[in-house]
Structure formats: C-alpha cells, structure tokens
C-alpha cells in the first residue's frame, strides 16, 4: 500500500521530535509567532475540553451548524486510522477530511519554519490546524482539546466564541492530577475572560463548582446543564429545554442515553457562540450526526464476517471507568430493545484504570477475551489484562488477536442460542486497528 504524502511528512517529524505530550504553551507559541499567529485569524471557535464526550459534542456541534448551511472546520484527536481524520475542512453541503496534498504541504511548511527546534509532534500538528483553518474560509471552527486544557497546545485561542466543558472524571492522572477537582481545574484552563462558557452534565458537584467558580471569576456568561438547559426522553423523542423554550427532536442517531446530554451540550454551545439553531435544523442534525469508533456498529467487512452468524458487533474506544459506565448503559439500552448474550473483546494500555473500566460490565458480560494492542508500546499484556478483568468479577481469557477471538467465539457458539452481542473496545488504538483491518476506516 502506497504511503500517503502527509504520512511521510509525519514520519519525518516523529523521527526528529519526541512522541507524546509535554504540556506547555512556550514551544507552540514560539512556532505560531514565527508563522504569523494563524490562531488569531480563525472563524468563530467552539473550544471543547472534558474527559468523556468531547468527540460526540464536536460531532453534534458540526451537524447542527452544517444543518444551518454553514461551513465548519473541525479538529479532533486522536485519529483512529489516518492522521487526516484530525482535520475536517468546512465546505458547502458538508465538510470532508483534509486533502492529502494540502495536509502534506501544510505540515512541511510548519516544519520548515520550526527549523528542527525542540517541540512535540502534537504541537506542530496543532499549528497545522490553525494554518489550515485560517487559510481556508469557513463560518465556524470546532476545536477539541488534546489533553487537559490549561497547557494543551490548542489553548492559545485568545477569545473563543464559546468554551464547552464536557463530563470530567479521572484520566491521565500522571499529567493532570490524581483528584477529579485537580483535573477540573486543568480543564477549566480553556475558559477565557468574558467569553461564554457552557458546562456539560457533570457527575460530581465538586467538578461543577470548580468550573463555575473559574467562569464567574473571569466574568464569563455561564450556561450550566441541569440549571440553564437539559435534555430528556419523552415518548421516544428527545426533548431539549433551555431558557428560550423546548425543542421536540428525533432521538440522536448515536446510541446511548448519555448522547442526549452530549447533544444538549452541543446545542447550548452553538447557541452560546452566537449561531442560530432552528428546530428543523436541530432535528436534521440529530438524524445526520456521525462519530466513528464510539458505540459504532461494525460495518460488514473482513473482521465482522468472522463473528458468529447473526451476531451484533460494536466498537467503542472509551478507555476509562467513566467511559465504561456510559458504554455499559448504552449496551443495557440495546439489551432492552433485543436481548442477546454479551461478550467483550478488550485491549488496553497501561496508563488506564483497567479494573475500573471492567467493573462497569460486572453482571452484564458473559465472558471477556483480552487481546494485545499492537499499535501501542504501552499495551497491557493480554494475560495480565485477563487477570484485571477477573479481579473486576468477570470471566476472562487471553487470546492473540481480535480475529482469533471472533473465530473462537464463532467455533464454540451453540447455534440454538440467540446470536451474541459483541463489544470490541478498551482503547482507541485497538478500535482504529479493527476498523482498518475490517476495511472500513472513517471517511
């Protein structure tokens, strides 16, 4: 397979600069200044931080704005299969992933200006985001934080149209702190003086208090889930309510009741950013929204064909206890619609709370197959991960790959039983590899 032009440029960067994160705004600010500060020439920005739900909120916000006929640039991270997924370029009639030649040229220009000075690859690629989004016209930009908030490379945006902070829980403790209120303080770093702030549904009152205190101290208009807006299910519909009234909407296309709150946060953020959100457009957005790799039904392909006949196969890259809880809830919802025995195929990396993730599925999953995440140097050995699943109260065994897990399940399946429901997850690296091997990468 021929390597894409942008991939070649990124391989050069990876050979020169350290992998991972080194949270600081010094290097990115220096490079952006040398580039003429493209971050100051963006269309109105919705800047999104949080532990879980950032990507879904970005997808909903994009769908809402595009339903109103607007051109919307979107930056998300990480990608699942191709680096190009991080850059969706706005266009009339709907955006598309960045053209390979355009991305390669922009990366090469940023790297040339940097001249080999100390910087991380993520920081250069964030500068590329600002270059792409400032040099190509659009009506709005949605920019997702990579890690944390205060020192994330995206946090050089001086005056976002709105800052949206999604649910916060424990994750990346080695970078952000080992208490949820410390993590909340880091995420609150994207709040800018006087700029509108929307706070999504928070599990912890302490987190909510931290976010509100920062916003009020900086003189920001605050829109708070449960107080200023909310969403709920009624007669099979999604009801969105805020101070301007009610919208009776088609339920979100993304599975799981947690997506009601994610969709509501996106609606509130789009409104706070000064954009119109009509009832008809919002309804269309709920139907059209798409977010690959998160409670996504695995399309027919090379891997899904290995499952027992009639099985449902889902993928979700959620990888912390909070994500495990919302995935489990989404699977309960599927179980209420049609009952099937649940099996998990999981791979995880060693920076995640593996036992906490698995505990969400106690009493639900019949069995767990644990696999290595070959795409990450930090993969937990599959035998060790099986032991963590058993500590969480689940039946588990290690296998060598997702394909082997599916074939093992198929070859041992009792055809008199209802075909199973299978969740492949625990790592975005794993989900990306599954989509690639299945022949169905995001487009």
Coordinates of C-alpha atoms in Angstrom, one line a residue:
X1 CA 0.0 0.0 0.0
X2 CA 1.4 3.4 -1.0
X3 CA 2.1 5.7 1.9
X4 CA 0.1 9.0 1.8
X5 CA 2.1 12.2 1.3
X6 CA 1.0 13.5 4.7
X7 CA 2.1 10.3 6.4
X8 CA 5.6 10.7 5.0
X9 CA 5.8 14.2 6.5
X10 CA 4.6 13.0 9.8
X11 CA 7.1 10.1 9.8
X12 CA 9.8 12.7 9.4
X13 CA 8.5 14.6 12.4
X14 CA 8.3 11.5 14.5
X15 CA 11.9 10.7 13.7
X16 CA 13.0 14.2 14.8
X17 CA 10.8 15.0 17.8
X18 CA 9.7 13.2 20.9
X19 CA 6.4 11.3 20.9
X20 CA 3.6 12.1 23.4
X21 CA 2.8 15.2 25.3
X22 CA 5.0 17.7 27.2
X23 CA 2.4 20.1 28.5
X24 CA 3.5 23.7 27.8
X25 CA 2.5 26.7 25.7
X26 CA 6.0 28.0 25.2
X27 CA 7.0 26.0 22.2
X28 CA 3.7 26.2 20.3
X29 CA 3.5 30.0 21.0
X30 CA 7.0 30.4 19.6
X31 CA 6.2 28.5 16.4
X32 CA 2.8 30.2 15.9
X33 CA 4.5 33.6 16.3
X34 CA 7.0 32.6 13.6
X35 CA 4.0 31.5 11.4
X36 CA 2.3 34.9 11.8
X37 CA -0.1 33.7 14.6
X38 CA -2.7 32.0 12.4
X39 CA -4.7 31.1 15.6
X40 CA -5.7 34.8 15.7
X41 CA -7.3 34.6 12.2
X42 CA -9.8 31.8 12.7
X43 CA -13.6 31.9 12.2
X44 CA -15.6 31.8 15.5
X45 CA -14.3 28.9 17.6
X46 CA -16.1 26.5 19.8
X47 CA -13.3 25.1 22.0
X48 CA -14.1 21.8 23.7
X49 CA -12.5 20.1 26.7
X50 CA -13.5 17.3 29.1
X51 CA -12.7 13.7 29.9
X52 CA -15.6 11.9 28.0
X53 CA -17.9 13.1 25.3
X54 CA -15.7 15.7 23.7
X55 CA -15.8 14.0 20.3
X56 CA -19.5 13.4 20.4
X57 CA -20.1 17.0 21.3
X58 CA -17.9 18.1 18.4
X59 CA -19.8 15.8 16.1
X60 CA -23.2 17.2 17.3
X61 CA -22.0 20.8 17.0
X62 CA -20.8 20.2 13.5
X63 CA -24.0 18.5 12.5
X64 CA -26.0 21.4 14.0
X65 CA -24.0 24.1 12.2
X66 CA -24.0 22.2 8.9
X67 CA -27.7 21.7 9.1
X68 CA -28.0 25.5 9.1
X69 CA -25.9 25.6 5.8
X70 CA -22.7 26.7 7.4
X71 CA -19.1 25.7 6.5
X72 CA -17.5 24.1 9.6
X73 CA -13.8 23.3 10.2
X74 CA -13.3 20.5 12.9
X75 CA -10.2 19.5 14.7
X76 CA -10.4 16.3 16.8
X77 CA -7.7 14.0 18.3
X78 CA -6.6 11.3 18.3
X79 CA -7.4 9.7 15.0
X80 CA -8.5 6.1 14.5
X81 CA -6.8 5.0 11.2
X82 CA -5.5 8.0 9.3
X83 CA -4.0 11.3 10.5
X84 CA -6.3 13.1 8.1
X85 CA -9.3 12.4 10.4
X86 CA -8.0 15.1 12.7
X87 CA -8.8 17.8 10.2
X88 CA -12.2 18.1 8.7
X89 CA -12.4 21.1 6.3
X90 CA -15.6 23.0 6.0
X91 CA -17.4 23.2 2.7
X92 CA -20.9 24.0 1.5
X93 CA -23.1 20.9 1.7
X94 CA -20.9 19.3 4.4
X95 CA -17.2 19.1 5.3
X96 CA -14.7 16.5 4.2
X97 CA -11.4 15.2 5.5
X98 CA -8.4 17.3 4.5
X99 CA -6.9 16.6 1.1
X100 CA -3.7 14.6 1.4
X101 CA -1.6 17.0 -0.7
X102 CA -2.9 20.1 1.2
X103 CA -2.1 18.5 4.6
X104 CA 1.4 17.3 3.5
X105 CA 2.2 20.8 2.2
X106 CA 1.0 22.5 5.4
X107 CA 3.0 20.1 7.6
X108 CA 6.1 20.7 5.5
X109 CA 5.7 24.5 5.8
X110 CA 5.2 24.3 9.6
X111 CA 8.2 22.0 10.0
X112 CA 10.4 24.3 7.8
X113 CA 9.6 27.3 9.9
X114 CA 10.3 25.4 13.1
X115 CA 13.8 24.5 11.8
X116 CA 14.2 21.5 14.0
X117 CA 13.8 23.4 17.3
X118 CA 12.6 21.4 20.3
X119 CA 8.9 20.8 20.0
X120 CA 6.4 17.8 20.2
X121 CA 4.8 16.4 17.1
X122 CA 1.3 17.2 18.5
X123 CA 2.4 20.8 18.8
X124 CA 3.4 21.0 15.2
X125 CA 0.2 19.3 14.1
X126 CA -1.8 21.8 16.2
X127 CA 0.0 24.6 14.5
X128 CA -1.1 22.9 11.2
X129 CA -4.7 23.0 12.5
X130 CA -4.5 26.8 12.8
X131 CA -2.8 27.2 9.5
X132 CA -5.4 25.1 7.6
X133 CA -8.4 26.7 9.4
X134 CA -7.1 30.3 8.9
X135 CA -6.1 29.8 5.2
X136 CA -9.3 28.2 4.1
X137 CA -12.6 30.1 4.5
X138 CA -15.3 28.8 6.9
X139 CA -18.1 30.1 9.0
X140 CA -17.1 28.3 12.2
X141 CA -14.4 26.1 13.7
X142 CA -14.8 23.4 16.3
X143 CA -11.5 22.6 18.1
X144 CA -11.2 19.7 20.5
X145 CA -8.5 19.8 23.3
X146 CA -5.9 17.1 23.0
X147 CA -5.1 16.6 26.7
X148 CA -6.1 18.6 29.7
X149 CA -6.8 22.2 28.9
X150 CA -4.6 24.8 30.6
X151 CA -1.4 23.7 28.9
X152 CA -2.8 21.9 25.9
X153 CA -1.4 23.1 22.6
X154 CA -4.8 24.2 21.4
X155 CA -5.2 26.6 24.3
X156 CA -3.6 29.6 22.5
X157 CA -7.0 30.7 21.3
X158 CA -7.5 34.1 23.0
X159 CA -11.2 34.6 22.6
X160 CA -13.3 31.6 21.7
X161 CA -16.9 32.2 20.7
X162 CA -17.7 29.6 23.4
X163 CA -15.8 27.2 25.6
X164 CA -17.6 23.9 26.2
X165 CA -16.5 21.6 29.0
X166 CA -17.9 18.1 28.9
X167 CA -18.1 15.5 31.7
X168 CA -14.9 15.3 33.7
X169 CA -13.6 12.1 35.5
X170 CA -10.3 10.6 36.4
X171 CA -8.0 10.0 33.4
X172 CA -4.4 10.9 32.5
X173 CA -3.7 11.3 36.2
X174 CA 0.1 11.4 35.7
X175 CA -0.4 14.6 33.6
X176 CA -3.4 16.2 35.2
X177 CA -3.6 15.2 38.9
X178 CA -5.0 12.3 40.9
X179 CA -8.1 14.0 42.2
X180 CA -11.1 15.0 40.0
X181 CA -11.1 18.6 41.2
X182 CA -7.5 19.0 40.1
X183 CA -8.4 17.6 36.7
X184 CA -11.4 20.0 36.6
X185 CA -9.0 22.9 37.3
X186 CA -6.8 21.9 34.4
X187 CA -9.8 21.6 32.0
X188 CA -11.1 24.9 33.2
X189 CA -7.9 26.5 31.7
X190 CA -9.7 26.9 28.4
X191 CA -12.1 29.4 29.9
X192 CA -11.1 32.9 28.8
X193 CA -12.1 36.2 30.4
X194 CA -15.6 37.4 29.3
X195 CA -16.1 34.6 26.8
X196 CA -19.3 32.4 27.1
X197 CA -18.9 29.0 28.9
X198 CA -21.1 26.0 28.6
X199 CA -20.8 23.3 31.2
X200 CA -22.0 19.8 30.3
X201 CA -23.6 17.2 32.6
X202 CA -21.1 16.6 35.4
X203 CA -21.2 13.5 37.7
X204 CA -19.5 15.4 40.5
X205 CA -20.9 18.5 42.2
X206 CA -17.3 19.3 43.2
X207 CA -16.3 19.4 39.5
X208 CA -19.2 21.6 38.6
X209 CA -18.4 24.0 41.5
X210 CA -14.7 24.3 40.3
X211 CA -15.8 25.1 36.7
X212 CA -18.5 27.6 37.7
X213 CA -16.1 29.4 40.1
X214 CA -13.5 29.8 37.4
X215 CA -16.0 31.1 34.9
X216 CA -17.6 33.5 37.3
X217 CA -14.2 34.8 38.5
X218 CA -13.3 35.5 34.9
X219 CA -16.6 37.3 34.2
X220 CA -17.9 34.7 31.8
X221 CA -21.6 34.1 30.9
X222 CA -22.2 30.6 32.2
X223 CA -24.7 28.1 30.8
X224 CA -25.0 25.1 33.1
X225 CA -26.5 21.7 32.4
X226 CA -29.5 21.0 34.7
X227 CA -29.9 24.6 35.5
X228 CA -29.9 26.6 32.2
X229 CA -30.5 23.7 29.8
X230 CA -31.2 20.0 29.8
X231 CA -32.4 17.1 27.6
X232 CA -34.6 14.1 28.4
X233 CA -36.5 11.4 26.7
X234 CA -40.3 11.6 26.4
X235 CA -42.5 9.3 24.3
X236 CA -39.5 8.1 22.3
X237 CA -38.4 11.7 21.5
X238 CA -35.6 13.8 22.8
X239 CA -36.8 17.0 24.5
X240 CA -34.2 19.8 24.7
X241 CA -35.1 22.7 27.0
X242 CA -33.4 26.0 27.8
X243 CA -34.5 29.5 28.7
X244 CA -35.8 30.1 25.2
X245 CA -38.2 27.1 25.3
X246 CA -38.5 23.5 24.2
X247 CA -37.4 21.6 21.1
X248 CA -39.1 18.2 20.4
X249 CA -36.4 16.3 18.4
X250 CA -35.7 13.0 16.8
X251 CA -33.5 11.0 19.2
X252 CA -29.8 11.2 18.4
X253 CA -28.5 8.7 15.8
X254 CA -25.6 7.9 18.2
X255 CA -26.6 5.1 20.5
X256 CA -26.9 5.5 24.3
X257 CA -28.9 7.7 26.6
X258 CA -25.8 9.7 27.5
X259 CA -25.9 11.1 24.0
X260 CA -29.0 13.1 24.9
X261 CA -26.8 15.1 27.3
X262 CA -24.0 15.4 24.8
X263 CA -26.4 16.6 22.1
X264 CA -27.8 19.1 24.6
X265 CA -24.4 20.5 25.4
X266 CA -23.6 20.9 21.7
X267 CA -26.9 22.8 21.2
X268 CA -26.2 25.1 24.1
X269 CA -22.6 25.7 22.9
X270 CA -23.7 26.5 19.4
X271 CA -26.3 29.0 20.8
X272 CA -23.8 30.5 23.3
X273 CA -21.4 31.0 20.4
X274 CA -24.0 33.2 18.7
X275 CA -25.2 30.9 16.0
X276 CA -28.9 30.2 15.1
X277 CA -30.2 26.8 15.9
X278 CA -33.6 26.3 14.4
X279 CA -35.9 23.5 15.3
X280 CA -35.9 21.9 11.9
X281 CA -32.1 22.1 11.5
X282 CA -31.6 20.7 15.0
X283 CA -33.9 17.7 14.2
X284 CA -32.0 17.1 11.0
X285 CA -28.7 17.2 12.9
X286 CA -29.8 14.5 15.3
X287 CA -30.5 12.3 12.3
X288 CA -27.3 13.0 10.4
X289 CA -24.7 13.1 13.3
X290 CA -21.9 10.6 13.0
X291 CA -18.9 9.8 15.2
X292 CA -16.8 6.8 14.2
X293 CA -15.4 4.4 16.8
X294 CA -17.8 5.3 19.6
X295 CA -20.7 2.9 20.0
X296 CA -20.4 2.2 16.3
X297 CA -21.9 -0.9 14.8
X298 CA -19.0 -2.5 13.0
X299 CA -19.9 -2.5 9.2
X300 CA -19.7 -5.6 7.2
X301 CA -16.1 -6.4 6.4
X302 CA -13.2 -8.8 6.8
X303 CA -13.4 -8.9 10.6
X304 CA -17.1 -8.7 11.2
X305 CA -17.6 -11.6 8.9
X306 CA -15.6 -13.8 11.4
X307 CA -18.3 -13.4 14.1
X308 CA -21.0 -16.0 14.8
X309 CA -23.8 -15.7 12.2
X310 CA -26.3 -13.2 13.2
X311 CA -24.1 -11.5 15.8
X312 CA -24.1 -7.8 16.6
X313 CA -20.6 -6.4 16.7
X314 CA -19.9 -3.0 18.2
X315 CA -16.8 -1.0 18.6
X316 CA -16.1 1.8 21.2
X317 CA -12.8 3.4 22.0
X318 CA -13.8 4.5 25.5
X319 CA -11.0 3.5 27.9
X320 CA -11.6 4.8 31.4
X321 CA -14.1 4.0 34.2
X322 CA -16.4 6.9 33.2
X323 CA -16.5 5.8 29.6
X324 CA -17.1 2.2 30.7
X325 CA -20.1 3.3 32.6
X326 CA -21.7 5.1 29.7
X327 CA -20.9 2.2 27.3
X328 CA -22.4 -0.2 29.7
X329 CA -25.5 2.0 29.9
X330 CA -25.7 2.1 26.1
X331 CA -25.5 -1.7 26.0
X332 CA -28.3 -2.0 28.6
X333 CA -30.4 0.1 26.2
X334 CA -29.6 -2.3 23.4
X335 CA -30.5 -5.2 25.7
X336 CA -33.9 -3.6 26.4
X337 CA -34.6 -3.5 22.7
X338 CA -33.4 -7.0 21.9
X339 CA -31.8 -9.4 24.4
X340 CA -28.6 -11.1 23.5
X341 CA -25.7 -12.6 25.5
X342 CA -22.9 -10.0 25.8
X343 CA -19.2 -10.7 25.1
X344 CA -16.3 -8.3 25.3
X345 CA -13.1 -8.3 23.3
X346 CA -10.8 -5.8 25.0
X347 CA -7.3 -4.4 24.7
X348 CA -6.0 -1.6 26.9
X349 CA -2.8 0.4 27.6
X350 CA -1.1 0.6 30.9
X351 CA -1.9 4.2 31.7
X352 CA -5.6 3.4 32.1
X353 CA -7.6 2.1 35.1
X354 CA -8.3 -1.4 33.7
X355 CA -10.2 -2.8 36.7
X356 CA -12.3 0.4 36.9
X357 CA -13.2 0.0 33.3
X358 CA -14.2 -3.7 33.6
X359 CA -16.3 -3.1 36.7
X360 CA -18.8 -1.3 34.6
X361 CA -19.7 -4.6 32.9
X362 CA -19.9 -6.8 36.0
X363 CA -23.1 -8.9 35.8
X364 CA -23.6 -8.0 32.2
X365 CA -20.8 -9.7 30.2
X366 CA -20.8 -13.4 29.9
X367 CA -17.1 -13.6 29.0
X368 CA -14.1 -11.3 28.1
X369 CA -11.4 -12.1 25.5
X370 CA -8.4 -9.9 26.2
X371 CA -6.0 -9.0 23.3
X372 CA -2.8 -7.1 22.9
X373 CA -2.9 -3.6 21.5
X374 CA -0.1 -4.0 19.0
X375 CA -0.3 -0.3 17.8
X376 CA 0.9 1.0 21.2
X377 CA 4.2 0.4 23.1
X378 CA 2.1 0.8 26.3
X379 CA -0.1 -2.2 25.6
X380 CA -1.1 -4.3 28.7
X381 CA -0.1 -8.0 28.0
X382 CA -3.2 -9.9 27.3
X383 CA -2.7 -12.4 30.1
X384 CA -2.3 -9.5 32.6
X385 CA -5.4 -7.8 31.2
X386 CA -7.4 -11.0 31.7
X387 CA -6.3 -11.1 35.3
X388 CA -7.5 -7.5 35.7
X389 CA -10.9 -8.4 34.2
X390 CA -11.2 -11.3 36.6
X391 CA -10.3 -9.0 39.6
X392 CA -13.3 -7.0 38.4
X393 CA -15.5 -10.0 38.7
X394 CA -15.6 -11.1 35.0
X395 CA -14.9 -14.4 33.3
X396 CA -11.9 -13.8 31.0
X397 CA -9.2 -15.4 28.9
X398 CA -6.3 -14.0 26.8
X399 CA -6.3 -14.6 23.1
X400 CA -3.8 -13.4 20.5
X401 CA -5.9 -11.1 18.4
X402 CA -9.4 -9.7 17.7
X403 CA -9.7 -12.0 14.7
X404 CA -8.9 -15.1 16.8
X405 CA -11.3 -14.0 19.5
X406 CA -14.1 -13.7 16.9
X407 CA -13.3 -17.1 15.4
X408 CA -13.0 -18.8 18.8
X409 CA -16.5 -17.4 19.7
X410 CA -17.9 -18.5 16.3
X411 CA -16.4 -22.0 16.5
X412 CA -17.7 -22.6 20.0
X413 CA -21.1 -20.9 19.6
X414 CA -24.2 -23.0 20.3
X415 CA -26.4 -22.3 17.3
X416 CA -29.5 -23.0 19.4
X417 CA -28.8 -19.8 21.3
X418 CA -29.6 -16.2 20.3
X419 CA -26.6 -14.8 18.4
X420 CA -24.4 -12.8 20.7
X421 CA -23.8 -9.0 21.1
X422 CA -20.0 -8.3 20.9
X423 CA -18.3 -5.2 22.1
X424 CA -14.7 -4.6 20.9
X425 CA -13.1 -1.8 22.9
X426 CA -10.9 -0.5 25.7
X427 CA -8.6 1.5 23.5
X428 CA -8.9 3.9 20.6
X429 CA -5.7 2.3 19.2
X430 CA -7.5 -1.0 19.2
X431 CA -10.7 0.3 17.6
X432 CA -8.6 2.1 14.9
X433 CA -6.8 -1.2 14.1
X434 CA -10.1 -3.0 14.0
X435 CA -11.7 -0.5 11.6
X436 CA -8.5 -0.7 9.4
X437 CA -8.4 -4.5 9.4
X438 CA -12.1 -4.7 8.7
X439 CA -11.6 -2.5 5.6
X440 CA -13.9 0.2 6.9
X441 CA -11.9 3.3 8.1
X442 CA -13.6 6.6 8.8
X443 CA -14.1 8.8 5.7

